[in-house]
Amino acid sequence: MNAKDLPPSTWTTGSTEVFKTGTWRTLLPQYIKAPSPCHAACPVDGNIAEWIGKARSRDFRGAWEILTSNNPFPAVAGRICHHPCEAACNRAGFDESLAICRLERHVGDLAIEHGWGYAQIPISHPETIAVVGGGPSGLSVAYHLRRRGYAVTIFEASGELGGLMRHGIPAYRLARPVLDAEIARVLALGIEARLGSALGSTESLAELRAQFDIVYLAMGARQQKRLPQLDYSRPWVMDGAVYLAASNAGAPPRLGKKLIVIGGGSAAIDAARSARRAGHDVTLMSLETAEQMPAQHEEVAEALEEGIELCSGAMITAAAEDGDAVSLSCVRVDFRPGAVRGEFTVEPVPGSEFTLRADGVIPSIGQDPDLAPLKDELDANGRLVKVDATQATSAEGVYAGGDVASMARFVTEAIGMGKRAAKEIDRVLRAADPETVRDIAAAAGSGQVAAEVAEAGEAVVGLKQISTFYYPQQERAAEQRLGVEERLRSDAEVQIGFDLDQALAETERCFSCGTCVYCDNCFHYCPDLAIRRLPERGGYEVLTDFCKGCGVCVGECPTGSMKMVEDAR
């Protein structure tokens, strides 16, 4: 038999690298850094998968640094955030969403326990910043601008910083030592705070604009909305914000044994639960049904556990004094939310009238900002200061955020507005292109700038992009709460944080959507040996000479950090 008639040899002493089999493909795998759904939903634009990855490797200091590159209050947010990130979590479509909020609290509490602080940054820019209001939005913009090298002064009307976090949220939800510690850490950067300084007139704003290069308005919303059916001059009526402020200061007002709190938001729940702790019998009346109430679900559940009666889907039509008590005429309603937060319609249900008797009434139906000191200076959008997407107002050099400029009315939304404004203020003052402005996260070493560049144009990673084969079904860590009897005896925090083992177990549940965890799956499963590790840089590259575009690497990726793209040649 001639040699040319022999079958081809299985073995070769040469290298198969000479065979450029990659010319066969039509699709090519590509490594991506894509936004996770939790990141997309986060009010402060937090890199959640990244800091959870640090926590998973027990680098809690690194996790805290990534967290605080966006939010200076992780221990606060970990207690009170409305956590839209959890509702968006891909894990919810697999078993249960990740307990992101409690993980953030764990990292934030470790920072307080160990006394972690920020590096001191010298004042490197000549421009000065005035912040009016020392609540979450004002403190946030001050923090971000101070870390960018600006001199910042906060003007706060009350005697303490914190705004809503201090005066509107009870200690059983947010322990005051936690709040104080995180505010003190922000001030330690070298931010000046002038307490007892209110913006009382248009002249006051003009003076600030003359003295400072930039003014950020974050005075909050302090004017209570009022119900026309109630006579607010009578001693049995007290605004919810007034009641909460007094209760949070340790002096709950005396309004009789039986109280009715009116409202369906977090502030109404807080007022009702505070009154319960003061020994009152409390009924909470809301226009919304229990499912429609804007308060967080766990707040409603905890209120019911504490003995608060819920009268939902109802409203008062009249109020009359009846001896030492007040009689409220009520009716059931059909509540229909509008397209915009705060807008709604109600239709009374015929024949559903009923009466409630109480010793006192606490209406807590929302608040509006006081725009009188700003009239003729700034454009308004209804009852709010009008701002654009960067929090800039109609007046040059004046920005606004928090409740004075938004109906979002969540602490973390206000913090996010402060961060967004700080980035824009820095861009304007430095006259730089938005894409090249240095983010403080780069200085903190979190790599957020690189991540933002990599994420440009990438779609949010969905559950279908995650290879769930690599994740066992695992229940979400159980939420622990203080016993009801103990709750009602004190202002101790109701929600109990994770211990180390619980926190680590929860980090293991994270899919790390869109963020590579360097698991080597793509390297090991490639049938063409077309994936190369890059140990010096971290990550991998596709060897295009040999990749046939089969997509095995993409299918085996447990984080959705690869995708197939058309290889047009």
Coordinates of C-alpha atoms in Angstrom, one line a residue:
M1 CA 0.0 0.0 0.0
N2 CA 1.3 3.4 -0.9
A3 CA 1.8 6.0 1.8
K4 CA -0.7 8.2 0.0
D5 CA -3.4 5.6 0.5
L6 CA -3.0 5.4 4.2
P7 CA -5.6 7.1 6.5
P8 CA -4.5 10.3 8.2
S9 CA -2.5 9.9 11.4
T10 CA -4.3 10.6 14.7
W11 CA -1.2 12.0 16.2
T12 CA 1.2 14.7 15.0
T13 CA 4.5 15.8 16.2
G14 CA 3.7 19.4 15.1
S15 CA 1.5 22.0 16.6
T16 CA -2.2 22.4 15.9
E17 CA -1.8 26.1 16.1
V18 CA -1.1 26.1 12.4
F19 CA -4.8 25.3 11.8
K20 CA -6.7 28.6 11.9
T21 CA -10.1 27.0 12.5
G22 CA -11.5 30.3 13.7
T23 CA -12.2 31.1 10.0
W24 CA -15.3 28.9 10.2
R25 CA -17.4 31.0 12.6
T26 CA -20.1 33.5 12.1
L27 CA -20.5 34.4 15.8
L28 CA -17.8 35.4 18.3
P29 CA -18.0 35.4 22.1
Q30 CA -17.2 38.7 23.8
Y31 CA -16.4 39.5 27.4
I32 CA -18.5 42.3 28.8
K33 CA -19.0 44.3 32.0
A34 CA -22.7 44.7 32.0
P35 CA -25.1 46.3 34.5
S36 CA -26.9 44.1 36.9
P37 CA -30.6 44.7 37.5
C38 CA -29.9 45.6 41.1
H39 CA -27.4 48.2 40.0
A40 CA -29.9 49.6 37.5
A41 CA -32.5 49.9 40.2
C42 CA -30.3 51.4 42.9
P43 CA -31.1 55.0 43.7
V44 CA -27.4 55.8 44.4
D45 CA -26.2 53.9 41.3
G46 CA -24.3 51.5 43.6
N47 CA -22.0 48.7 42.3
I48 CA -23.8 46.0 44.2
A49 CA -22.3 42.9 42.6
E50 CA -18.8 44.3 43.2
W51 CA -19.1 45.1 46.9
I52 CA -20.9 41.8 47.6
G53 CA -18.0 40.1 45.8
K54 CA -15.6 41.8 48.2
A55 CA -17.7 40.7 51.2
R56 CA -17.9 37.2 49.9
S57 CA -14.1 37.0 50.0
R58 CA -14.2 38.5 53.5
D59 CA -12.7 41.8 52.4
F60 CA -15.3 43.9 54.2
R61 CA -13.2 47.0 54.2
G62 CA -13.0 46.7 50.4
A63 CA -16.8 46.3 50.3
W64 CA -17.3 49.3 52.4
E65 CA -15.0 51.4 50.2
I66 CA -17.0 50.5 47.1
L67 CA -20.3 51.2 49.0
T68 CA -19.2 54.6 50.2
S69 CA -17.9 55.7 46.8
N70 CA -21.6 56.2 46.1
N71 CA -23.3 56.4 49.4
P72 CA -21.8 57.8 52.6
F73 CA -24.5 56.1 54.8
P74 CA -24.4 52.3 54.3
A75 CA -25.4 51.6 57.9
V76 CA -28.3 54.0 57.6
A77 CA -29.4 52.8 54.2
G78 CA -29.1 49.2 55.3
R79 CA -31.8 49.9 57.8
I80 CA -34.3 52.2 56.1
C81 CA -33.8 51.9 52.3
H82 CA -36.9 50.9 50.3
H83 CA -34.5 48.5 48.5
P84 CA -35.8 48.6 44.9
C85 CA -32.6 46.6 44.1
E86 CA -34.2 43.5 45.8
A87 CA -37.3 43.7 43.8
A88 CA -35.2 43.8 40.6
C89 CA -32.8 41.0 41.7
N90 CA -32.5 38.1 39.2
R91 CA -32.4 35.6 42.1
A92 CA -36.1 36.3 42.7
G93 CA -36.8 34.4 39.5
F94 CA -34.8 31.4 40.7
D95 CA -35.7 31.1 44.4
E96 CA -35.8 34.3 46.5
S97 CA -34.2 37.7 46.0
L98 CA -30.9 38.5 47.7
A99 CA -31.1 40.3 51.1
I100 CA -29.0 43.2 49.8
C101 CA -30.2 45.7 52.3
R102 CA -29.3 43.7 55.3
L103 CA -25.9 42.8 53.8
E104 CA -25.3 46.6 53.4
R105 CA -26.2 47.1 57.0
H106 CA -23.7 44.4 58.0
V107 CA -20.9 46.1 56.2
G108 CA -21.9 49.5 57.4
D109 CA -22.0 48.3 61.0
L110 CA -18.6 46.8 60.7
A111 CA -17.2 50.1 59.6
I112 CA -18.6 51.8 62.7
E113 CA -17.4 49.0 64.9
H114 CA -13.9 49.2 63.6
G115 CA -13.8 53.0 63.2
W116 CA -13.1 53.0 59.5
G117 CA -12.8 56.5 58.0
Y118 CA -12.1 58.4 54.8
A119 CA -8.7 59.6 53.7
Q120 CA -8.2 63.3 54.2
I121 CA -8.3 65.2 51.0
P122 CA -6.8 68.7 50.7
I123 CA -8.9 71.6 49.4
S124 CA -7.5 71.8 45.8
H125 CA -10.1 74.0 44.1
P126 CA -10.8 77.7 44.7
E127 CA -14.6 77.5 44.3
T128 CA -16.7 77.3 47.5
I129 CA -20.0 75.4 47.9
A130 CA -23.0 76.3 50.1
V131 CA -25.4 73.5 51.0
V132 CA -28.7 74.6 52.5
G133 CA -30.1 71.7 54.6
G134 CA -28.3 69.0 56.5
G135 CA -30.5 66.1 55.6
P136 CA -29.6 63.1 53.4
S137 CA -29.4 65.0 50.2
G138 CA -27.5 68.0 51.6
L139 CA -25.0 65.7 53.4
S140 CA -24.6 63.6 50.3
V141 CA -23.7 66.5 48.0
A142 CA -21.4 67.9 50.6
Y143 CA -19.6 64.6 51.0
H144 CA -19.1 64.0 47.3
L145 CA -17.9 67.5 46.6
R146 CA -15.6 67.6 49.6
R147 CA -14.0 64.3 48.4
R148 CA -13.5 66.1 45.1
G149 CA -11.4 68.8 46.8
Y150 CA -14.0 71.6 47.3
A151 CA -14.6 73.6 50.5
V152 CA -18.2 73.0 51.6
T153 CA -20.3 74.7 54.2
I154 CA -23.7 73.3 55.3
F155 CA -26.4 75.7 56.6
E156 CA -28.9 73.7 58.8
A157 CA -32.0 75.3 60.3
S158 CA -32.3 73.0 63.3
G159 CA -29.7 72.3 66.0
E160 CA -28.6 69.0 64.6
L161 CA -27.8 67.5 61.3
G162 CA -29.7 64.6 59.8
G163 CA -33.0 66.1 58.6
L164 CA -35.6 63.4 58.0
M165 CA -33.2 60.7 59.2
R166 CA -33.2 62.3 62.6
H167 CA -36.5 64.1 63.0
G168 CA -38.7 61.9 60.9
I169 CA -37.5 58.3 61.4
P170 CA -37.9 56.7 64.9
A171 CA -35.0 55.2 66.7
Y172 CA -36.6 51.7 66.6
R173 CA -35.9 51.8 62.9
L174 CA -32.7 53.8 62.9
A175 CA -30.6 53.8 66.1
R176 CA -29.3 57.3 66.8
P177 CA -25.7 56.1 67.5
V178 CA -25.6 54.7 64.0
L179 CA -26.8 57.9 62.4
D180 CA -24.5 60.0 64.6
A181 CA -21.5 57.9 63.6
E182 CA -22.0 58.1 59.9
I183 CA -22.7 61.9 60.0
A184 CA -19.6 62.4 62.1
R185 CA -17.5 60.5 59.6
V186 CA -18.7 62.8 56.8
L187 CA -18.0 65.9 58.8
A188 CA -14.5 64.6 59.7
L189 CA -13.6 65.2 56.0
G190 CA -13.5 68.9 56.9
I191 CA -17.0 70.1 56.1
E192 CA -18.2 73.1 58.1
A193 CA -21.7 72.9 59.5
R194 CA -23.5 76.1 60.7
L195 CA -26.5 75.0 62.8
G196 CA -29.5 77.2 63.4
S197 CA -29.1 78.9 60.0
A198 CA -32.3 78.9 58.0
L199 CA -32.9 80.2 54.5
G200 CA -35.7 82.6 55.5
S201 CA -36.0 85.0 52.5
T202 CA -35.1 85.6 48.9
E203 CA -32.5 88.0 50.2
S204 CA -30.9 85.1 52.1
L205 CA -30.5 83.2 48.9
A206 CA -29.1 86.2 47.1
E207 CA -26.5 86.6 49.9
L208 CA -25.5 83.0 49.6
R209 CA -25.1 83.3 45.8
A210 CA -22.9 86.3 46.3
Q211 CA -20.7 84.6 48.9
F212 CA -20.4 81.1 47.3
D213 CA -19.8 79.9 43.8
I214 CA -22.4 77.2 44.0
V215 CA -25.5 76.8 46.2
Y216 CA -27.3 73.5 46.7
L217 CA -30.8 73.6 48.1
A218 CA -31.9 70.7 50.2
M219 CA -34.3 72.2 52.8
G220 CA -36.7 69.2 52.6
A221 CA -40.5 69.4 52.8
R222 CA -41.8 70.8 56.1
Q223 CA -45.2 72.2 55.4
Q224 CA -47.8 69.6 56.3
K225 CA -50.7 68.9 53.9
R226 CA -54.0 69.4 55.7
L227 CA -57.3 67.7 55.6
P228 CA -60.2 70.2 55.2
Q229 CA -62.4 68.0 57.3
L230 CA -60.3 68.7 60.4
D231 CA -60.1 71.8 62.6
Y232 CA -56.3 72.1 63.2
S233 CA -56.9 74.7 65.9
R234 CA -58.3 72.1 68.2
P235 CA -56.1 70.3 70.8
W236 CA -57.1 66.8 69.6
V237 CA -55.4 67.3 66.2
M238 CA -51.7 67.2 65.7
D239 CA -49.7 67.0 62.4
G240 CA -47.9 63.8 62.0
A241 CA -44.5 65.4 61.5
V242 CA -44.9 67.4 64.7
Y243 CA -45.9 64.3 66.6
L244 CA -42.9 62.4 65.2
A245 CA -40.4 65.1 65.9
A246 CA -41.6 65.3 69.5
S247 CA -41.6 61.5 69.9
N248 CA -38.1 61.2 68.4
A249 CA -36.9 63.9 70.8
G250 CA -38.1 61.7 73.7
A251 CA -41.3 63.7 74.6
P252 CA -44.3 62.1 72.9
P253 CA -47.4 64.4 73.2
R254 CA -50.4 63.4 75.3
L255 CA -53.5 63.1 73.1
G256 CA -55.6 60.7 75.0
K257 CA -55.8 56.9 75.0
K258 CA -57.3 56.1 71.6
L259 CA -55.7 57.7 68.5
I260 CA -56.4 57.6 64.8
V261 CA -53.5 58.1 62.5
I262 CA -54.5 59.1 58.9
G263 CA -52.1 58.2 56.0
G264 CA -50.6 55.2 54.2
G265 CA -47.0 56.1 53.8
S266 CA -43.9 55.4 55.9
A267 CA -44.4 58.6 58.0
A268 CA -47.9 57.6 58.9
I269 CA -46.7 54.1 59.9
D270 CA -43.9 55.7 62.0
A271 CA -46.3 58.0 63.8
A272 CA -48.7 55.1 64.5
R273 CA -45.9 52.8 65.8
S274 CA -44.4 55.6 67.9
A275 CA -47.9 56.3 69.4
R276 CA -48.2 52.6 70.2
R277 CA -44.9 52.7 72.1
A278 CA -46.2 55.7 74.0
G279 CA -49.1 53.5 75.3
H280 CA -51.9 54.5 72.9
D281 CA -54.5 52.3 71.2
V282 CA -54.0 53.2 67.5
T283 CA -56.0 52.8 64.4
L284 CA -54.3 53.6 61.1
M285 CA -56.7 54.8 58.3
S286 CA -55.5 55.0 54.7
L287 CA -57.1 55.7 51.4
E288 CA -55.2 52.9 49.9
T289 CA -55.8 49.2 50.5
A290 CA -53.1 47.4 52.4
E291 CA -51.5 46.2 49.1
Q292 CA -51.5 49.7 47.7
M293 CA -50.0 51.5 50.6
P294 CA -46.8 53.3 49.7
A295 CA -45.2 52.3 53.0
Q296 CA -42.8 49.3 52.8
H297 CA -44.5 45.9 53.2
E298 CA -42.3 45.0 56.3
E299 CA -43.3 48.3 58.0
V300 CA -47.0 47.4 57.6
A301 CA -46.4 43.8 58.8
E302 CA -44.5 45.0 61.9
A303 CA -47.2 47.6 62.7
L304 CA -49.9 44.9 62.7
E305 CA -47.7 42.7 64.9
E306 CA -47.5 45.5 67.4
G307 CA -51.3 45.7 67.7
I308 CA -52.1 48.6 65.4
E309 CA -55.5 48.3 63.8
L310 CA -55.7 48.9 60.1
C311 CA -58.7 50.6 58.5
S312 CA -57.7 50.7 54.8
G313 CA -59.5 51.8 51.8
A314 CA -61.4 54.5 53.7
M315 CA -61.5 58.3 54.3
I316 CA -63.1 60.7 56.7
T317 CA -65.9 63.0 55.5
A318 CA -66.5 65.0 58.7
A319 CA -65.3 65.4 62.3
A320 CA -67.2 66.6 65.3
E321 CA -66.4 66.9 69.0
D322 CA -68.4 64.5 71.1
G323 CA -67.9 65.2 74.7
D324 CA -64.2 64.5 75.5
A325 CA -63.8 62.6 72.3
V326 CA -64.0 63.2 68.6
S327 CA -66.4 61.5 66.2
L328 CA -65.2 60.9 62.7
S329 CA -67.7 60.2 59.9
C330 CA -66.1 57.9 57.4
V331 CA -66.8 56.1 54.1
R332 CA -65.1 53.2 52.2
V333 CA -63.5 54.3 49.0
D334 CA -62.2 52.9 45.7
F335 CA -58.6 54.2 45.5
R336 CA -57.0 54.5 42.1
P337 CA -53.3 55.6 41.8
G338 CA -52.4 58.0 39.1
A339 CA -49.5 57.8 36.6
V340 CA -47.3 60.1 38.8
R341 CA -46.5 59.5 42.4
G342 CA -48.8 61.6 44.6
E343 CA -51.6 61.7 42.1
F344 CA -54.7 59.6 42.6
T345 CA -58.5 59.5 42.5
V346 CA -60.9 58.2 45.1
E347 CA -64.6 57.2 44.6
P348 CA -66.7 56.8 47.7
V349 CA -68.5 53.4 47.9
P350 CA -72.3 54.1 48.2
G351 CA -73.8 52.8 51.4
S352 CA -70.5 52.1 53.1
E353 CA -70.6 54.9 55.7
F354 CA -69.3 54.2 59.2
T355 CA -68.2 56.2 62.3
L356 CA -65.0 56.0 64.4
R357 CA -64.5 57.6 67.8
A358 CA -61.1 58.6 69.2
D359 CA -59.4 60.9 71.7
G360 CA -57.0 62.4 69.2
V361 CA -56.3 62.5 65.4
I362 CA -52.8 62.5 63.8
P363 CA -53.1 63.3 60.1
S364 CA -49.9 62.3 58.2
I365 CA -50.8 62.7 54.5
G366 CA -47.5 64.2 53.2
Q367 CA -45.6 67.4 53.2
D368 CA -44.7 70.2 50.8
P369 CA -41.6 72.3 50.7
D370 CA -41.8 76.0 51.6
L371 CA -40.9 77.8 48.4
A372 CA -41.6 81.3 49.7
P373 CA -37.9 82.1 50.2
L374 CA -37.2 81.1 46.6
K375 CA -40.0 82.9 44.7
D376 CA -38.9 85.2 41.9
E377 CA -35.5 83.5 42.1
L378 CA -36.2 80.0 40.8
D379 CA -38.7 78.4 38.5
A380 CA -41.1 76.0 40.2
N381 CA -42.7 72.8 39.0
G382 CA -46.0 72.8 40.9
R383 CA -45.0 72.7 44.6
L384 CA -41.4 71.7 43.9
V385 CA -38.3 73.5 42.7
K386 CA -37.9 72.8 39.0
V387 CA -34.7 70.9 38.2
D388 CA -33.2 69.1 35.2
A389 CA -31.7 65.6 35.1
T390 CA -28.5 66.9 36.8
Q391 CA -30.4 68.7 39.6
A392 CA -29.7 72.1 38.1
T393 CA -32.3 74.8 38.7
S394 CA -33.3 77.7 36.5
A395 CA -30.7 79.9 38.2
E396 CA -27.1 79.7 37.2
G397 CA -25.0 78.0 39.9
V398 CA -28.0 76.9 42.0
Y399 CA -28.9 73.2 42.3
A400 CA -31.6 71.4 44.3
G401 CA -32.3 67.9 45.5
G402 CA -34.2 65.9 48.0
D403 CA -37.8 66.6 49.0
V404 CA -37.6 70.2 47.8
A405 CA -37.2 69.0 44.3
S406 CA -38.7 65.5 44.1
M407 CA -41.8 63.6 45.1
A408 CA -39.7 60.4 45.5
R409 CA -39.5 61.0 49.2
F410 CA -37.1 58.2 50.0
V411 CA -33.8 58.7 51.9
T412 CA -31.7 56.9 49.3
E413 CA -33.3 58.8 46.5
A414 CA -32.3 62.0 48.2
I415 CA -28.7 60.7 48.6
G416 CA -28.6 59.7 44.9
M417 CA -29.7 63.3 43.9
G418 CA -26.8 64.7 46.0
K419 CA -24.3 62.4 44.3
R420 CA -25.7 63.3 40.8
A421 CA -25.5 67.0 41.5
A422 CA -22.0 66.8 42.8
K423 CA -20.8 65.1 39.6
E424 CA -22.4 67.8 37.5
I425 CA -21.2 70.7 39.7
D426 CA -17.6 69.3 39.4
R427 CA -18.0 69.0 35.7
V428 CA -19.2 72.6 35.3
L429 CA -16.6 74.1 37.6
R430 CA -13.8 72.2 35.9
A431 CA -15.2 72.9 32.5
A432 CA -14.5 69.2 31.6
D433 CA -16.2 66.8 29.2
P434 CA -18.8 64.7 31.2
E435 CA -17.1 61.5 30.0
T436 CA -13.7 62.5 31.4
V437 CA -14.6 63.9 34.8
R438 CA -12.7 62.0 37.5
D439 CA -15.1 60.2 39.8
I440 CA -14.2 59.9 43.4
A441 CA -14.6 56.1 43.1
A442 CA -11.4 56.1 41.1
A443 CA -9.5 57.7 43.9
A444 CA -11.1 55.2 46.3
G445 CA -9.8 52.4 44.2
S446 CA -13.2 50.8 43.4
G447 CA -12.7 50.9 39.7
Q448 CA -16.2 52.4 39.1
V449 CA -15.0 54.7 36.3
A450 CA -13.7 51.7 34.3
A451 CA -16.9 49.9 35.0
E452 CA -19.0 52.8 33.8
V453 CA -17.1 52.9 30.6
A454 CA -17.4 49.1 30.1
E455 CA -21.1 49.2 30.8
A456 CA -21.8 51.8 28.1
G457 CA -24.3 50.4 25.7
E458 CA -24.6 47.1 27.5
A459 CA -28.1 45.9 28.4
V460 CA -29.0 44.9 31.9
V461 CA -28.2 41.2 32.5
G462 CA -31.3 39.1 32.7
L463 CA -31.9 35.7 34.4
K464 CA -31.7 33.9 31.1
Q465 CA -28.1 35.0 30.7
I466 CA -27.1 33.4 34.0
S467 CA -26.1 29.7 34.0
T468 CA -28.1 28.8 37.1
F469 CA -26.8 25.2 37.0
Y470 CA -23.9 26.4 39.2
Y471 CA -26.2 27.7 42.0
P472 CA -28.0 25.4 44.3
Q473 CA -31.5 26.4 45.4
Q474 CA -31.0 28.3 48.7
E475 CA -33.5 30.1 50.9
R476 CA -32.9 33.8 51.6
A477 CA -31.5 34.4 55.1
A478 CA -34.4 34.7 57.5
E479 CA -35.2 38.2 58.8
Q480 CA -35.0 38.4 62.5
R481 CA -37.0 40.9 64.6
L482 CA -37.2 41.8 68.2
G483 CA -40.1 40.3 70.1
V484 CA -43.3 42.4 70.2
E485 CA -43.4 42.9 73.9
E486 CA -39.8 44.0 74.0
R487 CA -40.4 46.4 71.1
L488 CA -43.2 48.2 72.9
R489 CA -41.2 48.6 76.1
S490 CA -38.4 50.6 74.4
D491 CA -37.0 52.3 71.3
A492 CA -34.7 49.3 70.6
E493 CA -34.2 48.5 66.9
V494 CA -36.9 46.1 65.7
Q495 CA -34.9 44.6 62.9
I496 CA -31.9 42.5 63.8
G497 CA -28.8 42.5 61.6
F498 CA -26.9 39.5 60.2
D499 CA -24.1 37.9 62.1
L500 CA -20.9 37.0 60.1
D501 CA -22.1 33.5 59.1
Q502 CA -25.5 34.7 57.9
A503 CA -23.8 37.5 55.9
L504 CA -21.3 35.2 54.3
A505 CA -24.0 32.7 53.4
E506 CA -26.1 35.4 51.8
T507 CA -23.2 36.7 49.7
E508 CA -22.8 33.2 48.3
R509 CA -26.3 33.5 46.8
C510 CA -25.4 36.5 44.6
F511 CA -25.3 35.7 40.9
S512 CA -22.8 38.6 40.4
C513 CA -24.8 39.5 37.3
G514 CA -22.6 41.1 34.6
T515 CA -19.5 41.0 36.7
C516 CA -16.9 38.3 36.0
V517 CA -15.8 36.3 39.1
Y518 CA -12.9 34.6 37.3
C519 CA -14.3 31.1 37.8
D520 CA -12.4 29.6 34.7
N521 CA -15.6 28.0 33.3
C522 CA -15.0 29.6 29.9
F523 CA -11.4 28.4 29.9
H524 CA -12.1 24.8 31.0
Y525 CA -15.1 24.2 28.8
C526 CA -13.9 25.7 25.5
P527 CA -13.6 22.7 23.1
D528 CA -11.1 24.6 20.9
L529 CA -8.7 25.8 23.6
A530 CA -9.5 29.3 22.3
I531 CA -9.7 31.0 25.8
R532 CA -6.5 32.3 27.3
R533 CA -6.1 33.5 30.9
L534 CA -4.6 36.9 31.5
P535 CA -3.1 36.6 34.9
E536 CA -1.2 39.9 34.7
R537 CA -4.4 41.9 34.0
G538 CA -7.0 39.6 35.4
G539 CA -9.7 38.1 33.1
Y540 CA -9.5 36.3 29.8
E541 CA -9.3 36.8 26.1
V542 CA -10.7 35.0 23.1
L543 CA -8.1 33.6 20.6
T544 CA -9.9 34.5 17.4
D545 CA -7.7 32.3 15.3
F546 CA -9.2 29.2 16.8
C547 CA -12.6 30.1 18.2
K548 CA -15.4 28.5 16.1
G549 CA -18.1 30.5 17.8
C550 CA -19.9 27.5 19.3
G551 CA -21.0 29.6 22.4
V552 CA -20.2 26.9 25.0
C553 CA -18.3 29.5 27.0
V554 CA -21.3 31.9 27.0
G555 CA -23.7 29.1 28.0
E556 CA -21.4 28.0 30.9
C557 CA -20.9 31.5 32.3
P558 CA -22.5 31.7 35.7
T559 CA -22.6 35.6 35.8
G560 CA -23.7 36.6 32.3
S561 CA -20.4 38.2 31.7
M562 CA -20.1 37.0 28.1
K563 CA -22.3 37.3 25.0
M564 CA -22.2 36.2 21.4
V565 CA -21.9 38.9 18.8
E566 CA -22.0 38.7 15.0
D567 CA -18.5 38.3 13.5
A568 CA -19.0 40.3 10.3
R569 CA -16.0 40.0 8.0

